[in-house]
């Protein structure tokens, strides 16, 4: 009863794969929310996990083959094949939404030393990944602001003016030359190299 309550109330997906690749009827209810279906029990695990995945076909095939080689075999087969099991993937849903899922694979070993079942834990980390991306963007923006504040205001203004001049010169060269011209290419490289050198002088590493 305790295990049934845990499976009904835990906030991550959990299921086991039996021999033949079928999902055991007892699984965590939250799995239905993650995959937005109640068609899970006795279904082939690959059909559930990979029918809408954005993972490449090679990775999916390796995963399926790895599971076949693990379940029902000696426990050492898990060590030999666990590198084939996907730990993160993206799935697409009918309304064009996507979910990022993290997967953990753990063998359930019988007394005979064989992998009786393969336990799979599924976490929906879509929002977490979005927050991480947002935090990374803010971190980059703060780093850029820090680089600017470290430069004397007059010098930074001069840098902007010269960079704008070189940028305008490059645009004009590109727009007025339709054929390959080595002298034009040399001018483009020289202008951009100068901007790059000036940026390095002032410690503007992101440029």
Coordinates of C-alpha atoms in Angstrom, one line a residue:
X1 CA 0.0 0.0 0.0
X2 CA 2.9 2.4 0.8
X3 CA 4.5 1.7 -2.5
X4 CA 1.2 2.2 -4.3
X5 CA 0.7 5.6 -2.6
X6 CA 4.3 6.6 -3.4
X7 CA 3.8 5.7 -7.1
X8 CA 0.6 7.7 -7.2
X9 CA 2.0 10.8 -5.6
X10 CA 5.6 11.1 -6.6
X11 CA 6.3 14.1 -8.9
X12 CA 8.5 12.3 -11.5
X13 CA 7.9 9.5 -13.9
X14 CA 9.0 6.0 -12.9
X15 CA 8.5 2.7 -14.7
X16 CA 10.2 -0.7 -15.2
X17 CA 11.0 -2.5 -18.5
X18 CA 10.5 -6.2 -18.4
X19 CA 11.9 -8.8 -20.8
X20 CA 10.5 -8.2 -24.2
X21 CA 10.7 -4.5 -23.8
X22 CA 7.3 -4.1 -22.2
X23 CA 6.5 -1.6 -19.5
X24 CA 5.3 -3.2 -16.2
X25 CA 1.7 -2.2 -15.3
X26 CA 2.8 -0.6 -12.0
X27 CA 4.3 2.8 -12.8
X28 CA 4.3 6.3 -11.3
X29 CA 1.1 8.2 -12.2
X30 CA 3.1 11.3 -13.0
X31 CA 4.4 9.6 -16.1
X32 CA 1.0 10.2 -17.6
X33 CA 1.4 13.9 -17.1
X34 CA 4.9 13.9 -18.6
X35 CA 3.9 12.1 -21.8
X36 CA 0.3 13.3 -21.7
X37 CA -1.2 9.8 -22.3
X38 CA -2.6 7.0 -20.1
X39 CA -1.6 4.4 -22.6
X40 CA 1.5 3.1 -20.8
X41 CA 1.0 -0.3 -19.1
X42 CA 2.2 -3.2 -21.2
X43 CA 3.3 -0.8 -24.0
X44 CA 6.7 -1.2 -25.6
X45 CA 9.0 1.2 -23.9
X46 CA 10.5 2.5 -27.2
X47 CA 7.0 3.4 -28.4
X48 CA 6.4 5.5 -25.3
X49 CA 9.8 7.1 -25.0
X50 CA 10.8 7.6 -28.7
X51 CA 7.6 7.9 -30.8
X52 CA 7.8 11.7 -30.6
X53 CA 11.5 12.2 -29.8
X54 CA 13.8 14.7 -31.5
X55 CA 16.8 12.4 -30.8
X56 CA 18.6 11.0 -33.9
X57 CA 17.6 7.6 -35.2
X58 CA 21.1 6.3 -34.5
X59 CA 20.8 7.2 -30.8
X60 CA 17.4 5.7 -30.6
X61 CA 18.4 2.5 -32.3
X62 CA 21.4 2.2 -29.9
X63 CA 19.2 2.7 -26.9
X64 CA 16.7 0.0 -28.0
X65 CA 19.5 -2.4 -28.8
X66 CA 21.1 -1.6 -25.5
X67 CA 18.0 -2.4 -23.5
X68 CA 17.5 -5.7 -25.5
X69 CA 21.1 -6.6 -24.5
X70 CA 20.6 -5.8 -20.8
X71 CA 17.2 -7.1 -19.7
X72 CA 17.2 -10.8 -18.9
X73 CA 20.9 -11.0 -19.2
X74 CA 23.8 -11.1 -16.7
X75 CA 24.2 -7.9 -14.7
X76 CA 27.6 -7.2 -16.4
X77 CA 25.7 -6.6 -19.6
X78 CA 24.4 -3.4 -18.0
X79 CA 27.9 -2.2 -17.5
X80 CA 28.8 -3.0 -21.1
X81 CA 25.7 -1.3 -22.6
X82 CA 24.7 1.5 -20.3
X83 CA 26.6 4.1 -22.4
X84 CA 24.0 3.5 -25.1
X85 CA 21.1 4.7 -23.0
X86 CA 19.9 8.3 -23.5
X87 CA 20.1 10.5 -20.5
X88 CA 18.5 13.6 -22.0
X89 CA 16.1 14.1 -25.0
X90 CA 13.5 16.4 -26.4
X91 CA 10.0 15.2 -27.3
X92 CA 7.5 17.1 -29.5
X93 CA 3.8 17.3 -28.7
X94 CA 0.8 17.7 -31.0
X95 CA 0.4 21.4 -30.3
X96 CA 4.0 22.1 -31.3
X97 CA 5.1 22.3 -27.7
X98 CA 8.4 20.6 -26.7
X99 CA 9.5 19.0 -23.5
X100 CA 13.1 18.4 -22.3
X101 CA 13.3 15.1 -20.4
X102 CA 16.1 13.7 -18.3
X103 CA 16.4 9.9 -18.0
X104 CA 18.0 7.6 -15.4
X105 CA 18.4 3.9 -16.1
X106 CA 19.0 1.5 -13.2
X107 CA 19.1 -2.3 -13.3
X108 CA 17.0 -4.4 -10.9
X109 CA 19.1 -7.5 -10.2
X110 CA 17.7 -11.0 -9.4
X111 CA 19.2 -13.4 -6.9
X112 CA 20.7 -15.2 -9.9
X113 CA 22.7 -12.1 -10.8
X114 CA 20.6 -11.3 -13.9
X115 CA 18.9 -8.0 -14.8
X116 CA 15.3 -8.9 -14.0
X117 CA 14.0 -5.4 -15.0
X118 CA 15.4 -2.1 -16.0
X119 CA 14.0 0.8 -14.0
X120 CA 13.7 4.2 -15.8
X121 CA 13.2 7.5 -14.0
X122 CA 11.9 10.4 -16.2
X123 CA 12.0 14.1 -15.2
X124 CA 10.5 17.0 -17.1
X125 CA 13.2 19.6 -16.9
X126 CA 11.8 22.0 -19.5
X127 CA 11.2 24.9 -17.2
X128 CA 14.5 24.3 -15.4
X129 CA 16.4 24.4 -18.7
X130 CA 14.6 27.6 -19.6
X131 CA 15.6 29.2 -16.3
X132 CA 19.2 28.1 -16.8
X133 CA 19.2 29.6 -20.3
X134 CA 17.7 32.9 -19.0
X135 CA 20.3 33.0 -16.1
X136 CA 23.1 32.4 -18.6
X137 CA 21.8 35.2 -20.8
X138 CA 21.7 37.6 -17.8
X139 CA 25.2 36.4 -16.8
X140 CA 26.5 37.3 -20.3
X141 CA 24.8 40.7 -20.2
X142 CA 26.3 41.5 -16.8
X143 CA 29.7 40.5 -18.1
X144 CA 29.4 42.8 -21.1
X145 CA 28.2 45.7 -18.9
X146 CA 31.2 45.0 -16.6
X147 CA 33.6 45.2 -19.5
X148 CA 32.1 48.5 -20.6
X149 CA 32.2 50.1 -17.2
X150 CA 35.9 49.2 -16.9
X151 CA 36.8 51.4 -19.8
X152 CA 37.2 55.2 -19.6
X153 CA 34.0 56.8 -21.0
X154 CA 35.9 59.0 -23.6
X155 CA 38.0 56.0 -24.8
X156 CA 34.9 53.8 -25.1
X157 CA 33.1 56.6 -27.1
X158 CA 36.1 56.7 -29.4
X159 CA 36.0 52.9 -29.8
X160 CA 32.3 53.0 -30.8
X161 CA 32.9 55.8 -33.3
X162 CA 35.8 54.0 -35.0
X163 CA 34.0 50.7 -35.0
X164 CA 31.0 52.3 -36.6
X165 CA 33.2 53.8 -39.3
X166 CA 34.9 50.4 -40.1
X167 CA 31.5 48.7 -40.0
X168 CA 30.0 51.2 -42.5
X169 CA 33.1 50.9 -44.7
X170 CA 32.7 47.1 -44.8
X171 CA 29.0 47.3 -45.6
X172 CA 29.7 49.7 -48.5
X173 CA 32.5 47.4 -49.9
X174 CA 30.1 44.4 -49.8
X175 CA 27.2 46.2 -51.4
X176 CA 29.2 47.8 -54.2
X177 CA 31.2 44.7 -55.2
X178 CA 29.3 41.7 -56.7
X179 CA 32.4 39.8 -57.9
X180 CA 35.2 38.3 -55.8
X181 CA 38.0 40.9 -55.5
X182 CA 41.1 40.0 -53.4
X183 CA 41.8 43.7 -52.7
X184 CA 38.2 44.1 -51.3
X185 CA 38.5 40.9 -49.2
X186 CA 41.8 42.2 -47.8
X187 CA 40.2 45.5 -46.9
X188 CA 37.3 43.7 -45.1
X189 CA 39.8 41.6 -43.1
X190 CA 41.9 44.6 -42.3
X191 CA 38.9 46.6 -41.0
X192 CA 37.5 43.8 -38.9
X193 CA 41.0 43.0 -37.6
X194 CA 41.4 46.6 -36.5
X195 CA 38.0 46.5 -34.6
X196 CA 39.0 43.2 -33.0
X197 CA 42.4 44.6 -32.0
X198 CA 40.8 47.8 -30.5
X199 CA 38.3 45.6 -28.6
X200 CA 41.1 43.5 -27.2
X201 CA 43.0 46.7 -26.1
X202 CA 40.0 47.7 -24.0
X203 CA 39.3 44.3 -22.6
X204 CA 36.0 43.9 -24.5
X205 CA 36.3 40.1 -24.7
X206 CA 32.8 39.4 -25.9
X207 CA 33.4 41.4 -29.1

